[in-house]
XYZ file of C-alpha atoms in Angstrom:
320
model
C 124.840 49.242 250.667
C 127.465 48.946 253.389
C 128.689 52.240 254.835
C 132.291 51.639 253.696
C 131.131 50.926 250.138
C 128.966 54.065 250.143
C 131.843 56.218 251.358
C 134.153 54.792 248.713
C 131.519 55.588 246.062
C 131.136 59.182 247.299
C 134.894 59.649 247.328
C 135.165 58.344 243.777
C 132.411 60.665 242.548
C 133.962 63.645 244.303
C 137.358 62.884 242.797
C 135.784 62.739 239.351
C 133.973 66.028 239.931
C 130.590 64.354 239.417
C 128.852 65.254 242.669
C 126.392 68.148 242.635
C 127.816 71.409 243.960
C 125.947 71.165 247.254
C 127.402 67.722 247.996
C 131.029 68.692 247.530
C 133.260 70.186 250.171
C 134.242 73.768 249.366
C 137.904 74.219 248.530
C 140.684 76.730 248.792
C 140.584 78.824 245.628
C 143.433 80.769 244.030
C 142.628 83.809 241.891
C 145.199 85.221 239.488
C 144.635 88.960 239.052
C 146.888 89.905 236.103
C 146.997 93.592 237.027
C 148.115 95.865 239.827
C 145.839 96.407 242.867
C 142.977 98.860 242.484
C 142.149 98.435 238.802
C 139.169 96.818 237.109
C 140.514 93.254 237.047
C 141.593 93.488 240.679
C 138.195 94.840 241.754
C 136.385 92.174 239.730
C 138.497 89.326 241.094
C 138.150 90.338 244.721
C 134.393 90.815 244.324
C 134.147 87.362 242.758
C 136.254 85.840 245.538
C 133.954 87.307 248.166
C 130.926 85.978 246.270
C 132.477 82.491 245.951
C 132.889 82.294 249.734
C 129.391 83.688 250.354
C 127.971 81.029 248.015
C 129.998 78.410 249.958
C 131.740 77.389 246.747
C 135.086 78.284 248.342
C 136.269 78.059 251.954
C 139.050 80.542 251.332
C 140.301 82.580 248.391
C 143.873 83.797 247.935
C 144.754 86.502 245.408
C 147.888 86.967 243.336
C 148.353 90.345 241.634
C 150.756 90.153 238.704
C 150.460 93.269 236.551
C 152.116 94.217 233.283
C 151.864 93.817 229.502
C 148.042 94.049 229.426
C 147.786 90.893 231.546
C 150.312 88.804 229.575
C 152.682 88.419 232.545
C 149.912 87.127 234.796
C 148.612 84.888 231.995
C 152.051 83.280 231.580
C 152.359 82.623 235.311
C 148.825 81.193 235.446
C 149.314 78.879 232.462
C 152.714 77.646 233.630
C 151.947 77.401 237.336
C 148.352 76.165 237.616
C 148.162 73.142 235.301
C 145.457 70.720 236.374
C 144.387 72.793 239.411
C 140.563 72.611 239.616
C 140.406 75.508 242.108
C 142.454 78.051 240.149
C 140.847 80.969 238.308
C 142.220 83.928 236.367
C 140.395 87.204 235.721
C 140.746 88.500 232.152
C 138.867 90.529 229.587
C 138.853 92.618 226.414
C 142.071 94.425 227.359
C 143.947 91.103 227.552
C 142.798 90.208 224.036
C 144.051 93.555 222.776
C 147.363 93.022 224.563
C 147.759 89.553 223.038
C 147.047 90.908 219.542
C 149.626 93.691 219.888
C 152.202 91.941 222.069
C 152.142 88.383 220.677
C 153.111 86.704 223.990
C 154.678 83.236 223.968
C 151.868 81.822 226.123
C 148.463 81.540 224.429
C 145.128 82.259 226.105
C 143.814 79.078 224.467
C 146.058 77.053 226.791
C 143.797 78.038 229.717
C 140.149 76.947 230.096
C 137.262 79.375 229.355
C 134.748 79.502 232.223
C 132.529 82.599 232.070
C 132.094 86.190 230.991
C 130.872 88.170 233.993
C 130.298 91.844 233.202
C 130.788 94.550 230.645
C 131.598 98.183 231.295
C 130.844 100.400 228.340
C 132.904 103.404 227.372
C 131.667 106.965 227.294
C 133.210 109.658 225.123
C 133.296 113.144 226.612
C 134.306 116.671 225.634
C 135.809 119.300 227.932
C 132.983 121.553 229.142
C 134.353 124.592 227.266
C 135.000 122.752 223.978
C 133.706 124.450 220.816
C 132.590 120.968 219.729
C 129.232 119.921 221.174
C 128.323 116.519 219.697
C 129.844 113.381 218.176
C 128.805 114.775 214.773
C 130.991 117.806 215.419
C 133.879 115.499 216.313
C 133.360 113.466 213.128
C 133.244 116.614 210.981
C 136.545 117.785 212.488
C 138.007 114.291 212.091
C 137.148 114.239 208.383
C 138.565 117.728 207.913
C 141.869 117.099 209.735
C 142.268 113.727 211.517
C 145.382 114.787 213.434
C 143.658 117.833 214.944
C 141.343 115.589 216.998
C 143.287 114.424 220.068
C 141.701 111.315 221.598
C 142.693 110.747 225.232
C 142.200 107.541 227.184
C 143.785 104.431 228.652
C 146.723 102.429 227.408
C 147.472 101.776 223.758
C 145.116 99.002 222.655
C 142.481 99.822 225.305
C 138.808 99.590 224.362
C 138.546 103.399 224.040
C 141.562 103.383 221.685
C 139.971 100.628 219.592
C 136.612 102.453 219.649
C 138.275 105.638 218.324
C 139.821 103.602 215.489
C 136.439 101.989 214.769
C 134.752 105.410 214.625
C 137.344 106.653 212.133
C 136.922 103.529 210.012
C 133.104 103.797 210.019
C 133.104 107.459 208.904
C 135.649 106.956 206.129
C 138.811 108.217 207.831
C 142.040 106.179 207.796
C 142.276 104.724 211.344
C 146.080 104.954 211.149
C 145.714 108.762 211.144
C 143.921 109.064 214.490
C 145.843 111.057 217.086
C 145.518 108.952 220.238
C 147.168 109.968 223.508
C 147.533 107.059 225.942
C 147.546 107.762 229.682
C 148.837 105.418 232.384
C 145.797 105.839 234.615
C 142.331 107.329 234.839
C 143.577 110.250 236.924
C 145.941 111.441 234.197
C 143.269 111.148 231.511
C 140.747 113.027 233.658
C 143.211 115.873 234.294
C 143.957 116.153 230.561
C 140.260 116.395 229.693
C 139.453 118.894 232.448
C 142.449 120.969 231.337
C 141.374 120.949 227.701
C 144.587 119.168 226.659
C 142.709 116.582 224.602
C 139.784 117.044 222.213
C 137.849 113.940 223.231
C 138.229 111.677 226.262
C 137.172 108.068 226.630
C 136.824 105.709 229.596
C 134.382 103.502 231.468
C 131.322 105.561 232.432
C 131.936 105.241 236.173
C 135.378 106.870 235.748
C 133.859 110.138 234.460
C 130.392 110.048 236.088
C 131.028 112.662 238.793
C 132.536 115.141 236.302
C 129.666 114.663 233.875
C 127.170 115.214 236.691
C 129.016 118.389 237.781
C 128.986 119.795 234.239
C 132.793 119.672 233.926
C 132.603 117.196 231.037
C 130.012 116.880 228.283
C 129.103 113.249 227.532
C 128.464 112.807 223.802
C 128.189 109.035 223.251
C 128.299 105.618 224.898
C 129.562 102.469 223.165
C 126.725 100.172 224.308
C 123.993 98.737 222.063
C 121.314 100.608 224.048
C 121.407 103.555 226.437
C 122.787 102.661 229.838
C 120.094 102.405 232.549
C 119.448 105.753 234.214
C 122.030 107.548 232.043
C 120.769 110.043 229.461
C 123.611 109.757 226.945
C 122.932 108.605 223.371
C 124.683 105.577 221.915
C 126.978 105.770 218.888
C 124.483 103.553 217.066
C 121.549 105.931 217.498
C 123.771 108.726 216.156
C 124.438 106.829 212.941
C 127.750 105.159 213.841
C 127.192 101.408 213.962
C 129.647 100.459 216.718
C 129.229 98.510 219.939
C 132.237 97.692 222.098
C 132.420 96.863 225.797
C 135.281 96.485 228.249
C 134.010 93.054 229.291
C 135.599 90.925 232.001
C 135.559 87.184 232.563
C 137.345 84.257 234.190
C 139.356 81.311 232.918
C 140.279 78.079 234.648
C 143.643 76.336 234.631
C 145.036 74.370 231.685
C 144.498 70.624 231.738
C 141.429 70.374 233.953
C 138.811 67.745 233.106
C 135.419 68.466 231.547
C 133.787 67.636 234.901
C 136.105 70.009 236.768
C 135.380 72.737 234.227
C 131.638 72.246 234.706
C 132.075 72.407 238.484
C 133.842 75.779 238.077
C 131.082 77.035 235.771
C 128.454 75.953 238.319
C 130.423 77.525 241.165
C 130.891 80.860 239.406
C 127.205 80.866 238.391
C 126.215 80.341 242.038
C 128.552 83.162 243.134
C 126.932 85.570 240.663
C 123.577 85.048 242.417
C 124.814 86.212 245.838
C 124.035 89.555 247.522
C 127.802 90.211 247.686
C 128.068 90.108 243.891
C 124.898 92.188 243.420
C 126.389 94.845 245.708
C 129.629 94.903 243.704
C 127.756 95.252 240.398
C 125.768 98.197 241.738
C 128.718 99.898 243.418
C 130.931 99.707 240.309
C 128.254 100.430 237.663
C 128.961 97.131 235.922
C 126.542 95.795 233.324
C 125.840 92.073 233.933
C 126.853 90.126 230.818
C 126.957 86.481 231.888
C 128.005 83.925 229.295
C 129.358 80.508 230.258
C 131.104 77.452 228.845
C 131.202 76.873 225.099
C 129.165 80.023 224.378
C 131.873 82.038 226.154
C 134.596 80.200 224.184
C 132.928 81.174 220.879
C 132.469 84.761 222.076
C 136.207 85.090 222.814
C 137.088 83.667 219.382
C 134.734 86.205 217.751
C 136.186 89.061 219.830
C 139.736 88.233 218.737
C 138.662 88.530 215.093
C 136.549 91.661 215.680
C 139.354 93.498 217.506
C 142.233 92.429 215.267
C 140.895 94.172 212.128
C 140.537 97.756 213.454
C 143.691 97.405 215.573
C 145.710 96.357 212.524
C 144.298 99.168 210.392
C 145.056 101.681 213.156
C 148.693 100.617 213.216
C 148.502 99.062 216.697
C 149.760 95.704 215.408
C 153.336 95.549 214.196
């Protein structure tokens, strides 16, 4: 084959996205982070960007923080501004699904392209150290006696800890609409409320409360994972007779309108990034649980999550 013909063939394959990852030139990636700096989506996106460059999938990565409305503002900008861009990614997760269910934004998540679930961070429920309640069974007994007397404190309305509280009520025979949930704007506010005894039960990702649990300032009574978290001696809801598993999972979507080959290239690129030392360091540092799911399996998971979240959220009065 003449050199010119070979080069034309390579160019055609590259344009079609059909070359193996190692044969393609790395590109300039754009990551939409639909949250303010410093939060879970921001941390996840920047860790992924670093891993993409370490894996030589990307030459450079630029980040765009666009917080508000549980990610709906960033989603709208991503869907409207990234059509057909094979190097655009958006971080998202369980909180975005909850926000879509409650907020009904004009832009649909289905307009973007599912790539991969990356991690899950499970919630822990805690009691103030001086609480007269000692276990989740004590909390349930009080909940059955007087639902309004149990003040649940955690993240924003529709957060995974809010949904978990509604699920607990539903499982133990209490009307989820009667739960008394206090939403806080940030982890610092929720922590202060728990330490001050201003809420009955607090919920958040385990890493948020770990130092206070270790210091004996909070009593951990349950985690929302299927099995106990590695190295953490806190029983699951399931092993205490409450059949609930819910994780604050995070994933990435590609732009609307990309080809099947471009989608596969993104899946391959993200998969390569998740095997780098940079990503392993981020997982360890942030106490994330790896929960990788790619392509069509991830698409089906998101569809199932929408259905699983909508029921308890509706019954708890979170959906108007």
